[in-house]
Short mmCIF file of C-alpha atoms and ligand atoms in Angstrom, two decimals:
data_model
loop_
_atom_site.label_atom_id
_atom_site.label_comp_id
_atom_site.label_asym_id
_atom_site.label_seq_id
_atom_site.Cartn_x
_atom_site.Cartn_y
_atom_site.Cartn_z
CA MET A 1289 -0.03 0.02 0.01
CA LYS A 1290 0.97 3.64 -0.51
CA VAL A 1291 1.99 6.49 1.83
CA ASP A 1292 -0.08 9.62 1.13
CA VAL A 1293 1.59 12.83 2.33
CA VAL A 1294 0.16 16.02 3.86
CA LEU A 1295 2.43 19.05 3.37
CA GLY A 1296 2.28 22.72 4.18
CA LEU A 1297 2.85 24.69 0.93
CA GLN A 1298 3.50 28.13 2.54
CA TRP A 1299 5.47 29.22 5.67
CA GLY A 1300 3.90 26.77 8.16
CA ASP A 1301 0.66 26.92 10.19
CA GLU A 1302 -1.46 26.19 7.15
CA GLY A 1303 -3.75 23.93 9.18
CA LYS A 1304 -1.91 20.63 8.63
CA GLY A 1305 -2.93 19.32 12.06
CA LYS A 1306 -6.60 19.83 11.48
CA ILE A 1307 -6.51 18.15 8.05
CA VAL A 1308 -4.43 15.18 9.22
CA ASP A 1309 -6.97 14.68 12.10
CA VAL A 1310 -9.78 14.81 9.54
CA LEU A 1311 -8.15 12.46 7.07
CA ALA A 1312 -6.86 10.09 9.75
CA ARG A 1313 -10.39 8.53 9.76
CA ASN A 1314 -9.27 6.77 6.58
CA TYR A 1315 -5.68 5.93 7.51
CA PRO A 1316 -4.71 3.31 10.07
CA VAL A 1317 -1.08 4.55 10.12
CA ILE A 1318 -0.05 8.23 10.69
CA CYS A 1319 3.57 9.32 10.69
CA ARG A 1320 5.63 12.41 11.43
CA PHE A 1321 8.81 12.50 9.33
CA GLN A 1322 10.67 15.74 10.09
CA GLY A 1323 10.89 18.69 12.34
CA GLY A 1324 10.34 18.70 16.05
CA PRO A 1325 8.58 20.70 18.70
CA ASN A 1326 8.99 23.85 16.64
CA ALA A 1327 5.73 22.56 15.15
CA GLY A 1328 2.35 23.45 16.67
CA HIS A 1329 -0.51 21.51 15.10
CA SER A 1330 -3.95 22.50 16.30
CA LEU A 1331 -6.96 20.09 16.36
CA GLN A 1332 -10.57 20.79 17.36
CA PHE A 1333 -13.37 18.26 17.79
CA SER A 1334 -16.28 17.52 20.10
CA GLY A 1335 -15.91 20.93 21.75
CA LYS A 1336 -12.27 20.26 22.67
CA SER A 1337 -9.10 21.73 21.27
CA PHE A 1338 -5.57 20.47 21.43
CA VAL A 1339 -2.12 21.59 20.15
CA LEU A 1340 0.36 18.79 19.23
CA HIS A 1341 4.13 19.40 18.87
CA SER A 1342 5.80 16.01 18.34
CA VAL A 1343 3.00 13.49 18.32
CA PRO A 1344 1.28 12.69 14.98
CA ALA A 1345 -2.26 14.14 14.60
CA GLY A 1346 -3.85 10.66 14.30
CA VAL A 1347 -3.43 10.12 18.07
CA PHE A 1348 -7.02 10.82 18.93
CA ARG A 1349 -8.49 8.49 16.28
CA LYS A 1350 -9.28 4.99 17.40
CA ASN A 1351 -7.37 2.13 15.81
CA THR A 1352 -4.53 4.33 14.40
CA VAL A 1353 -0.90 3.74 14.98
CA ASN A 1354 1.19 6.88 15.20
CA LEU A 1355 4.80 6.77 14.16
CA ILE A 1356 7.58 9.23 14.93
CA GLY A 1357 10.12 8.76 12.17
CA ASN A 1358 13.93 8.96 12.01
CA GLY A 1359 13.78 12.43 10.42
CA VAL A 1360 12.17 13.91 13.54
CA VAL A 1361 14.14 15.58 16.38
CA LEU A 1362 12.50 14.74 19.72
CA ASP A 1363 12.70 16.71 23.01
CA PRO A 1364 11.81 14.17 25.64
CA VAL A 1365 10.60 16.97 28.03
CA ILE A 1366 8.14 18.33 25.54
CA PHE A 1367 7.07 14.88 24.37
CA ARG A 1368 6.42 13.75 27.97
CA GLN A 1369 4.25 16.77 28.77
CA GLU A 1370 2.37 16.27 25.47
CA CYS A 1371 1.70 12.67 26.30
CA LEU A 1372 0.50 13.52 29.78
CA ASP A 1373 -1.96 16.02 28.28
CA ILE A 1374 -3.06 13.45 25.67
CA ALA A 1375 -3.72 10.98 28.52
CA LYS A 1376 -6.07 13.55 30.10
CA MET A 1377 -8.20 13.28 26.97
CA GLY A 1378 -8.72 9.56 27.70
CA VAL A 1379 -6.16 8.23 25.21
CA ASN A 1380 -3.25 5.99 26.33
CA PRO A 1381 -0.30 7.28 24.13
CA THR A 1382 2.02 4.39 25.09
CA GLU A 1383 -0.38 2.04 23.24
CA ASN A 1384 -0.59 3.89 19.91
CA ILE A 1385 2.77 5.70 19.41
CA ILE A 1386 5.92 4.01 18.13
CA ILE A 1387 9.26 5.93 17.91
CA SER A 1388 12.14 5.30 15.60
CA LYS A 1389 15.50 4.39 17.26
CA ARG A 1390 17.07 6.69 14.69
CA ALA A 1391 15.24 9.97 15.63
CA HIS A 1392 17.67 12.41 17.18
CA LEU A 1393 17.32 13.73 20.71
CA ILE A 1394 17.15 17.40 21.60
CA LEU A 1395 19.28 17.98 24.71
CA PRO A 1396 18.85 20.90 27.21
CA THR A 1397 22.16 22.35 25.84
CA HIS A 1398 20.71 22.27 22.28
CA ARG A 1399 18.01 24.64 23.44
CA ILE A 1400 20.59 26.90 25.12
CA MET A 1401 22.70 26.93 21.94
CA ASP A 1402 19.69 27.90 19.91
CA ALA A 1403 19.12 30.86 22.20
CA ALA A 1404 22.83 31.83 22.19
CA SER A 1405 23.02 31.62 18.40
CA GLU A 1406 19.86 33.78 17.90
CA ALA A 1407 21.02 36.36 20.49
CA SER A 1408 24.38 36.57 18.75
CA LEU A 1409 22.65 37.45 15.39
CA GLY A 1410 20.91 40.55 16.77
CA LYS A 1411 18.65 42.16 14.17
CA ALA A 1412 19.67 39.47 11.61
CA LYS A 1413 18.03 36.72 13.76
CA ILE A 1414 16.08 33.97 12.03
CA GLY A 1415 13.18 34.16 14.48
CA SER A 1416 13.71 30.57 15.63
CA THR A 1417 11.12 28.97 17.93
CA LEU A 1418 14.14 28.33 20.27
CA LYS A 1419 13.34 24.63 20.61
CA GLY A 1420 16.90 23.52 19.81
CA ILE A 1421 16.04 22.49 16.29
CA THR A 1422 19.08 23.84 14.44
CA PRO A 1423 21.72 22.69 16.98
CA THR A 1424 20.19 19.22 17.01
CA TYR A 1425 20.13 18.79 13.20
CA THR A 1426 23.68 20.28 13.12
CA ASP A 1427 24.96 17.57 15.47
CA LYS A 1428 23.06 14.99 13.39
CA THR A 1429 24.86 16.00 10.19
CA ALA A 1430 28.13 16.50 12.03
CA ARG A 1431 27.68 12.87 13.25
CA LYS A 1432 27.87 13.85 16.90
CA GLY A 1433 24.18 13.52 17.90
CA LEU A 1434 22.43 11.23 20.29
CA ARG A 1435 19.52 9.14 19.00
CA VAL A 1436 16.38 7.75 20.73
CA GLY A 1437 17.75 4.20 20.45
CA ASP A 1438 20.79 5.27 22.40
CA VAL A 1439 18.72 5.64 25.65
CA LEU A 1440 18.47 1.89 25.80
CA ALA A 1441 22.31 1.34 25.80
CA GLY A 1442 24.42 0.99 28.95
CA ASP A 1443 26.78 3.84 27.98
CA PHE A 1444 24.02 6.41 27.43
CA SER A 1445 25.13 8.65 30.33
CA LYS A 1446 28.70 8.60 29.03
CA LYS A 1447 27.58 9.61 25.53
CA TYR A 1448 25.26 12.29 27.01
CA ASN A 1449 28.09 13.78 29.13
CA SER A 1450 30.54 13.79 26.27
CA LEU A 1451 28.10 15.68 23.97
CA THR A 1452 27.15 18.14 26.72
CA GLN A 1453 30.87 18.92 27.39
CA ARG A 1454 31.29 19.65 23.64
CA HIS A 1455 28.28 22.02 23.83
CA LEU A 1456 29.73 23.84 26.85
CA LEU A 1457 32.89 24.51 24.84
CA LEU A 1458 30.86 25.82 21.91
CA LEU A 1459 28.79 28.02 24.26
CA LYS A 1460 32.04 29.64 25.50
CA GLN A 1461 32.44 31.11 22.01
CA TYR A 1462 29.17 32.85 22.44
CA GLY A 1463 30.27 34.28 25.79
CA PHE A 1464 28.44 31.73 27.99
CA GLN A 1465 30.29 30.36 30.99
CA TYR A 1466 29.43 27.26 32.98
CA GLN A 1467 29.63 27.67 36.79
CA ARG A 1468 28.11 25.57 39.57
CA GLY A 1469 25.27 24.08 37.48
CA LYS A 1470 24.41 27.34 35.66
CA ILE A 1471 25.17 28.62 32.23
CA LYS A 1472 25.43 32.44 32.16
CA ASN A 1473 26.21 35.21 29.75
CA GLU A 1474 26.26 38.37 31.78
CA ALA A 1475 26.72 40.67 28.78
CA ALA A 1476 23.55 39.28 27.22
CA SER A 1477 21.75 38.95 30.56
CA MET A 1478 20.98 35.35 29.94
CA GLU A 1479 21.15 32.52 32.48
CA PHE A 1480 20.10 28.90 32.36
CA ASN A 1481 20.01 26.45 35.24
CA LEU A 1482 21.48 23.43 33.55
CA LYS A 1483 21.24 21.17 36.61
CA ASP A 1484 17.51 21.71 36.76
CA LEU A 1485 17.06 21.27 33.04
CA GLU A 1486 19.06 18.04 33.17
CA ALA A 1487 17.03 16.61 36.02
CA GLU A 1488 13.81 17.24 34.13
CA TRP A 1489 15.36 15.79 30.98
CA ALA A 1490 16.52 12.60 32.71
CA GLU A 1491 13.06 12.06 34.09
CA ALA A 1492 11.53 12.51 30.59
CA VAL A 1493 14.11 10.09 29.12
CA ASP A 1494 12.83 7.47 31.64
CA PHE A 1495 9.30 8.22 30.50
CA LEU A 1496 10.38 7.72 26.88
CA LYS A 1497 11.44 4.18 27.73
CA LYS A 1498 7.81 3.26 28.34
CA PHE A 1499 7.23 3.51 24.51
CA ARG A 1500 7.98 1.07 21.79
CA ILE A 1501 11.32 2.26 20.41
CA ALA A 1502 11.73 0.42 17.18
CA ASP A 1503 13.62 -0.15 13.93
CA LEU A 1504 10.83 1.90 12.38
CA GLU A 1505 11.87 1.46 8.70
CA TYR A 1506 11.19 -2.32 9.04
CA GLU A 1507 8.06 -1.70 11.02
CA ILE A 1508 6.64 0.62 8.30
CA ASP A 1509 7.57 -1.82 5.59
CA SER A 1510 5.67 -4.50 7.34
CA LEU A 1511 2.63 -2.23 8.02
CA LEU A 1512 2.48 -1.14 4.42
CA LYS A 1513 1.87 -4.76 3.33
CA THR A 1514 -1.67 -4.46 4.50
CA LYS A 1515 -2.33 -0.84 5.55
CA LYS A 1516 -2.20 2.59 3.99
CA ALA A 1517 -0.30 5.38 5.71
CA LEU A 1518 -0.51 9.16 5.93
CA ALA A 1519 2.67 11.17 6.50
CA GLU A 1520 2.17 14.47 8.31
CA GLY A 1521 4.59 17.22 7.35
CA ALA A 1522 5.61 19.95 9.76
CA GLN A 1523 6.49 23.60 8.82
CA GLY A 1524 5.99 24.38 5.14
CA THR A 1525 7.77 24.10 1.75
CA MET A 1526 8.81 27.74 1.92
CA LEU A 1527 10.72 26.97 5.14
CA ASP A 1528 12.53 23.98 3.67
CA VAL A 1529 16.30 23.97 4.30
CA GLU A 1530 17.02 23.54 0.55
CA PHE A 1531 14.26 25.47 -1.19
CA GLY A 1532 13.09 28.05 1.35
CA ALA A 1533 14.59 31.64 1.41
CA TYR A 1534 17.90 30.42 2.97
CA PRO A 1535 18.99 31.23 5.71
CA PHE A 1536 15.44 32.13 6.82
CA VAL A 1537 14.40 28.51 6.88
CA THR A 1538 14.17 25.67 9.36
CA SER A 1539 16.85 22.93 9.43
CA SER A 1540 14.88 19.98 7.99
CA SER A 1541 13.57 18.72 4.71
CA THR A 1542 9.90 19.87 4.81
CA ILE A 1543 9.15 18.78 1.20
CA CYS A 1544 7.63 15.52 -0.14
CA ALA A 1545 11.12 13.93 -0.55
CA GLY A 1546 11.58 14.44 3.22
CA ALA A 1547 8.86 11.86 3.84
CA CYS A 1548 11.09 9.20 2.12
CA THR A 1549 14.28 10.09 3.98
CA GLY A 1550 12.48 10.82 7.31
CA LEU A 1551 10.62 7.46 7.37
CA GLY A 1552 12.88 5.11 5.33
CA ILE A 1553 10.39 4.55 2.54
CA ALA A 1554 11.12 4.41 -1.23
CA PRO A 1555 9.92 7.21 -3.56
CA SER A 1556 7.80 4.67 -5.39
CA LYS A 1557 5.80 4.19 -2.19
CA ILE A 1558 4.43 7.73 -2.21
CA GLY A 1559 0.77 7.99 -3.34
CA LYS A 1560 -1.24 11.16 -3.07
CA VAL A 1561 0.44 14.41 -2.07
CA PHE A 1562 -1.99 16.71 -0.31
CA GLY A 1563 -0.82 20.36 -0.46
CA VAL A 1564 -2.34 22.47 2.34
CA PHE A 1565 -2.52 26.21 1.98
CA LYS A 1566 -4.46 29.11 3.55
CA ALA A 1567 -6.59 31.49 1.43
CA TYR A 1568 -4.02 34.11 2.45
CA CYS A 1569 -0.45 33.87 3.74
CA THR A 1570 1.18 34.04 7.13
CA ARG A 1571 4.75 33.79 8.32
CA VAL A 1572 6.30 33.78 11.83
CA GLY A 1573 9.91 34.89 12.23
CA SER A 1574 12.17 36.71 9.82
CA GLY A 1575 12.60 36.39 6.07
CA PRO A 1576 11.08 37.48 2.73
CA PHE A 1577 7.30 37.74 2.50
CA PRO A 1578 6.42 39.50 -0.84
CA THR A 1579 2.66 39.87 -0.21
CA GLU A 1580 2.96 40.99 3.43
CA LEU A 1581 0.40 43.56 4.61
CA SER A 1582 1.71 45.87 7.31
CA ASP A 1583 -1.52 47.82 7.42
CA ALA A 1584 -5.01 47.63 8.80
CA VAL A 1585 -6.00 44.90 6.35
CA GLY A 1586 -3.06 42.73 7.61
CA GLU A 1587 -4.19 43.39 11.20
CA GLU A 1588 -7.81 42.42 10.28
CA ILE A 1589 -6.59 39.14 8.88
CA ARG A 1590 -4.50 38.50 11.99
CA GLN A 1591 -7.40 39.22 14.38
CA LYS A 1592 -10.12 37.32 12.36
CA GLY A 1593 -7.76 34.41 11.67
CA HIS A 1594 -6.40 34.34 15.30
CA GLU A 1595 -2.93 34.42 13.69
CA PHE A 1596 -0.80 33.99 16.74
CA GLY A 1597 1.72 31.11 16.99
CA ALA A 1598 0.51 27.78 18.36
CA THR A 1599 4.04 27.13 19.77
CA THR A 1600 5.33 30.54 20.78
CA GLY A 1601 2.24 32.81 20.79
CA ARG A 1602 4.03 35.32 18.60
CA PRO A 1603 1.85 37.40 16.29
CA ARG A 1604 2.09 35.93 12.73
CA ARG A 1605 2.84 38.25 9.84
CA THR A 1606 -0.03 38.27 7.35
CA GLY A 1607 -0.56 38.94 3.63
CA TRP A 1608 -2.39 38.04 0.48
CA LEU A 1609 -2.27 34.73 -1.29
CA ASP A 1610 0.96 34.33 -3.25
CA LEU A 1611 0.51 32.16 -6.37
CA PRO A 1612 4.15 32.23 -7.60
CA ALA A 1613 5.24 30.80 -4.18
CA LEU A 1614 2.44 28.20 -4.31
CA LYS A 1615 3.37 27.15 -7.89
CA TYR A 1616 6.95 26.68 -6.70
CA ALA A 1617 5.88 24.51 -3.76
CA ILE A 1618 3.54 22.44 -5.95
CA MET A 1619 6.41 21.85 -8.46
CA ILE A 1620 8.92 20.77 -5.76
CA ASP A 1621 6.40 18.52 -3.89
CA GLY A 1622 4.49 17.04 -6.79
CA VAL A 1623 1.20 17.97 -5.25
CA THR A 1624 -1.73 15.91 -6.54
CA ASP A 1625 -4.53 17.44 -4.38
CA LEU A 1626 -4.89 20.87 -2.90
CA ILE A 1627 -6.60 21.67 0.36
CA MET A 1628 -7.62 25.30 1.02
CA MET A 1629 -7.89 26.39 4.63
CA LYS A 1630 -9.34 29.39 6.45
CA ALA A 1631 -11.21 31.10 3.55
CA ASP A 1632 -13.87 31.90 6.20
CA VAL A 1633 -11.38 34.50 7.65
CA LEU A 1634 -12.00 36.60 4.47
CA ASP A 1635 -15.85 36.29 4.70
CA THR A 1636 -16.44 40.01 5.46
CA PHE A 1637 -13.91 41.46 2.99
CA ASP A 1638 -15.37 43.67 0.13
CA THR A 1639 -12.35 42.86 -2.05
CA ILE A 1640 -9.72 40.13 -1.89
CA LYS A 1641 -6.33 40.16 -3.69
CA ILE A 1642 -4.24 37.35 -5.04
CA ALA A 1643 -0.66 37.82 -6.23
CA VAL A 1644 -0.49 36.31 -9.75
CA GLY A 1645 3.07 37.27 -10.46
CA TYR A 1646 6.09 39.33 -9.26
CA LYS A 1647 7.95 42.26 -10.59
CA VAL A 1648 11.68 42.24 -9.96
CA GLY A 1649 13.76 45.19 -11.22
CA GLY A 1650 10.78 46.33 -13.29
CA LYS A 1651 10.55 42.97 -15.06
CA LYS A 1652 7.59 40.53 -14.70
CA THR A 1653 8.42 37.08 -13.42
CA ASP A 1654 6.60 34.21 -11.67
CA LYS A 1655 9.77 32.71 -10.28
CA VAL A 1656 10.80 32.68 -6.63
CA PRO A 1657 14.11 34.47 -6.37
CA PHE A 1658 17.31 32.80 -4.99
CA ASP A 1659 18.47 35.86 -2.97
CA PRO A 1660 16.40 36.59 0.14
CA ASP A 1661 17.34 40.32 -0.22
CA THR A 1662 15.71 40.55 -3.73
CA LYS A 1663 13.10 43.33 -3.84
CA VAL A 1664 9.95 41.69 -5.08
CA GLU A 1665 6.79 43.59 -5.98
CA PRO A 1666 3.70 41.46 -6.22
CA VAL A 1667 1.31 41.82 -9.18
CA TYR A 1668 -2.24 41.50 -7.91
CA LYS A 1669 -5.60 40.46 -9.31
CA GLU A 1670 -8.56 41.68 -7.34
CA PHE A 1671 -11.71 39.72 -6.55
CA LYS A 1672 -15.09 40.76 -5.14
CA GLY A 1673 -15.60 39.25 -1.75
CA TRP A 1674 -18.32 36.61 -1.29
CA LYS A 1675 -19.71 38.33 1.90
CA LYS A 1676 -21.25 35.13 3.25
CA ASP A 1677 -20.58 33.15 6.42
CA LEU A 1678 -18.67 30.12 5.06
CA THR A 1679 -18.49 28.52 8.50
CA LYS A 1680 -22.18 27.56 8.16
CA CYS A 1681 -21.66 25.82 4.78
CA LYS A 1682 -21.93 22.02 5.06
CA SER A 1683 -21.47 20.91 1.45
CA ALA A 1684 -20.22 22.15 -1.92
CA GLU A 1685 -23.76 23.22 -2.89
CA ASP A 1686 -23.86 25.66 0.10
CA LEU A 1687 -20.78 27.58 -1.09
CA PRO A 1688 -21.56 31.07 -2.53
CA ALA A 1689 -21.03 31.57 -6.33
CA ALA A 1690 -18.40 34.32 -5.80
CA PHE A 1691 -16.39 31.93 -3.66
CA LYS A 1692 -16.68 29.14 -6.23
CA ARG A 1693 -15.34 31.54 -8.92
CA TYR A 1694 -12.44 32.48 -6.58
CA ILE A 1695 -11.38 28.85 -6.07
CA ALA A 1696 -11.89 27.97 -9.76
CA PHE A 1697 -9.45 30.77 -10.59
CA ILE A 1698 -6.90 29.41 -8.19
CA GLU A 1699 -7.26 25.86 -9.49
CA LYS A 1700 -6.81 27.06 -13.10
CA GLU A 1701 -3.71 29.06 -12.21
CA LEU A 1702 -2.11 26.24 -10.23
CA GLY A 1703 -3.18 23.42 -12.51
CA VAL A 1704 -4.18 21.26 -9.53
CA ARG A 1705 -7.63 20.33 -8.25
CA ILE A 1706 -8.79 21.65 -4.78
CA SER A 1707 -10.14 18.55 -3.11
CA TYR A 1708 -11.25 20.05 0.17
CA VAL A 1709 -11.99 23.44 1.63
CA SER A 1710 -11.83 23.98 5.34
CA VAL A 1711 -14.34 26.64 6.62
CA GLY A 1712 -13.59 26.65 10.37
CA PRO A 1713 -11.23 25.17 12.92
CA ASP A 1714 -13.47 22.23 13.88
CA ARG A 1715 -13.06 18.69 12.43
CA SER A 1716 -16.61 18.93 11.16
CA GLN A 1717 -15.99 22.23 9.23
CA THR A 1718 -14.46 20.48 6.28
CA ILE A 1719 -16.06 20.24 2.76
CA LYS A 1720 -14.99 17.61 0.22
CA LEU A 1721 -15.40 19.03 -3.29
P1 GDP B 2703 -0.47 23.69 11.47
O1 GDP B 2703 0.80 24.04 12.11
O2 GDP B 2703 -0.33 23.67 9.93
O3 GDP B 2703 -1.12 22.45 11.98
O4 GDP B 2703 -1.50 24.92 11.74
P2 GDP B 2703 -1.69 25.67 13.20
O5 GDP B 2703 -2.42 24.76 14.05
O6 GDP B 2703 -0.40 26.17 13.74
O7 GDP B 2703 -2.49 26.94 12.77
C1 GDP B 2703 -3.76 26.79 12.07
C2 GDP B 2703 -4.79 27.61 12.95
O8 GDP B 2703 -5.97 27.80 12.21
C3 GDP B 2703 -5.23 26.80 14.15
O9 GDP B 2703 -5.54 27.70 15.22
C4 GDP B 2703 -6.52 26.06 13.70
O10 GDP B 2703 -7.42 25.79 14.78
C5 GDP B 2703 -7.08 27.11 12.80
N1 GDP B 2703 -7.84 26.58 11.63
C6 GDP B 2703 -7.62 25.51 10.90
N2 GDP B 2703 -8.42 25.45 9.84
C7 GDP B 2703 -9.22 26.54 9.89
C8 GDP B 2703 -10.25 27.04 9.06
O11 GDP B 2703 -10.62 26.51 8.03
N3 GDP B 2703 -10.83 28.23 9.49
C9 GDP B 2703 -10.45 28.92 10.61
N4 GDP B 2703 -11.07 30.04 10.94
N5 GDP B 2703 -9.49 28.45 11.40
C10 GDP B 2703 -8.85 27.30 11.08
P1 IMO B 2704 4.17 24.19 12.01
O1 IMO B 2704 4.49 22.73 11.80
C1 IMO B 2704 5.46 28.24 11.35
C2 IMO B 2704 9.74 29.10 11.63
C3 IMO B 2704 10.24 29.94 12.78
C4 IMO B 2704 11.45 30.53 12.19
C5 IMO B 2704 12.02 29.45 11.33
C6 IMO B 2704 13.09 28.63 12.01
O2 IMO B 2704 3.35 24.44 13.15
O3 IMO B 2704 3.62 24.72 10.69
P2 IMO B 2704 13.23 26.87 13.96
O4 IMO B 2704 12.57 26.84 15.31
O5 IMO B 2704 12.76 25.72 13.14
O6 IMO B 2704 14.69 26.98 14.02
O7 IMO B 2704 12.65 28.24 13.31
O8 IMO B 2704 10.91 28.61 11.04
N1 IMO B 2704 8.94 27.90 12.08
C7 IMO B 2704 7.60 27.78 11.88
N2 IMO B 2704 6.71 28.67 11.44
N3 IMO B 2704 5.03 26.98 11.65
C8 IMO B 2704 5.93 26.11 12.08
O9 IMO B 2704 5.59 24.79 12.27
C9 IMO B 2704 7.29 26.49 12.25
N4 IMO B 2704 8.39 25.83 12.72
C10 IMO B 2704 9.40 26.73 12.52
O10 IMO B 2704 9.24 30.88 13.19
O11 IMO B 2704 11.07 31.63 11.34
MG1 MG B 2705 1.56 25.43 13.52
#
């Protein structure tokens, strides 16, 4: 059987968590394949809401198995808290989550290094979620990292201490000194109580041992003999380490190919590729955003769309839909089905704009530039708003004609069918077209 993939096509927070929860009804296996607790995936059903960071969004569906793949970086402390919160919802996570031995561990010092690196960049900072993502992936590619499977070995403490010592040396270069259990940088007014962080981490590592820690690539191969799987991307294609506006990216492969390397499946196993996008754009953190609205319209989208980070609470930057960026993501990911989220946020707008191209140096283009400093001017097409409450629509027949014209235009421009529209945060507010 195939692995279908759900991917964010923009800068993250497209609504992947909601859609995976909706689709999970039809998939007995759900897998995360990259990223870590920088992700915040919101779900809402039966009057309850939940934000997941490391656990796949199939966890609340009966009879699903939820896999955390080798491409993921896992912070045991955040994972433990998340599992305790899931248990309060009446689900036993130790029964339906399996973790790859090859997933890398986020250490307390990785988080401190993330903070030190961002502080050292000043105004040029990336706007990281400070969850230790970059230092952990750096150790992975530098072949220095610790993996989940290592926690089961007798020499785990030795390996942990050796990596932490290395981090303390690196932190010195950022002006951080280690003294009596604390890591301090007086010039930057930053202090971390490493001893406390380590105690919490050790407790969380013990908790991790309650889960099935497996050779997940074999496990998936065997599951796929009889079951179909859904892979849940984190972040978005425009934050990909290769194809995003480098260096304003995350440190993992957020594209479709990342599902293969992050789970250990062959490209021929990939089935449908669901590309998730909002009817407008948002971005958290620094980096280019051609259609950004720094005016009252942008603020209206932020307020109506509750555009504040699910992980950090930071206000998200907002702007109009960007078709050149979407076309780029569709090309890289091989999207077969589009899913449009949050059009209801635009319900009251008289006019709605879509960027259909860019102007760079006075010349028209529809290509995403290499250099993040390139000055890009969007070329807009304006639409009349539909001025109807989409959240009340239950089926395709209920959707207003002006909205149907709007999505037909997007489909034509992108050359891919929109299979679902989401008209509210709840599981039930999803329309199959
Ligand atoms: P993810 O990271 O891609 O899973 O997305 P987030 O959960 O970070 O952000 C999406 C936000 O939009 C969450 O607060 C969702 O509850 C909410 N949401 C999802 N779909 C819709 C929708 O169709 N309409 C509205 N109004 N909100 C939605
Ligand atoms: P989900 O899965 C939105 C952004 C950060 C920052 C950059 C690098 O919820 O869509 P990192 O912590 O990875 O070093 O930050 O990437 N970022 C996200 N933005 N949604 C996310 O995840 C994100 N994960 C990271 O804001 O600009
Ligand atoms: Mg999110």
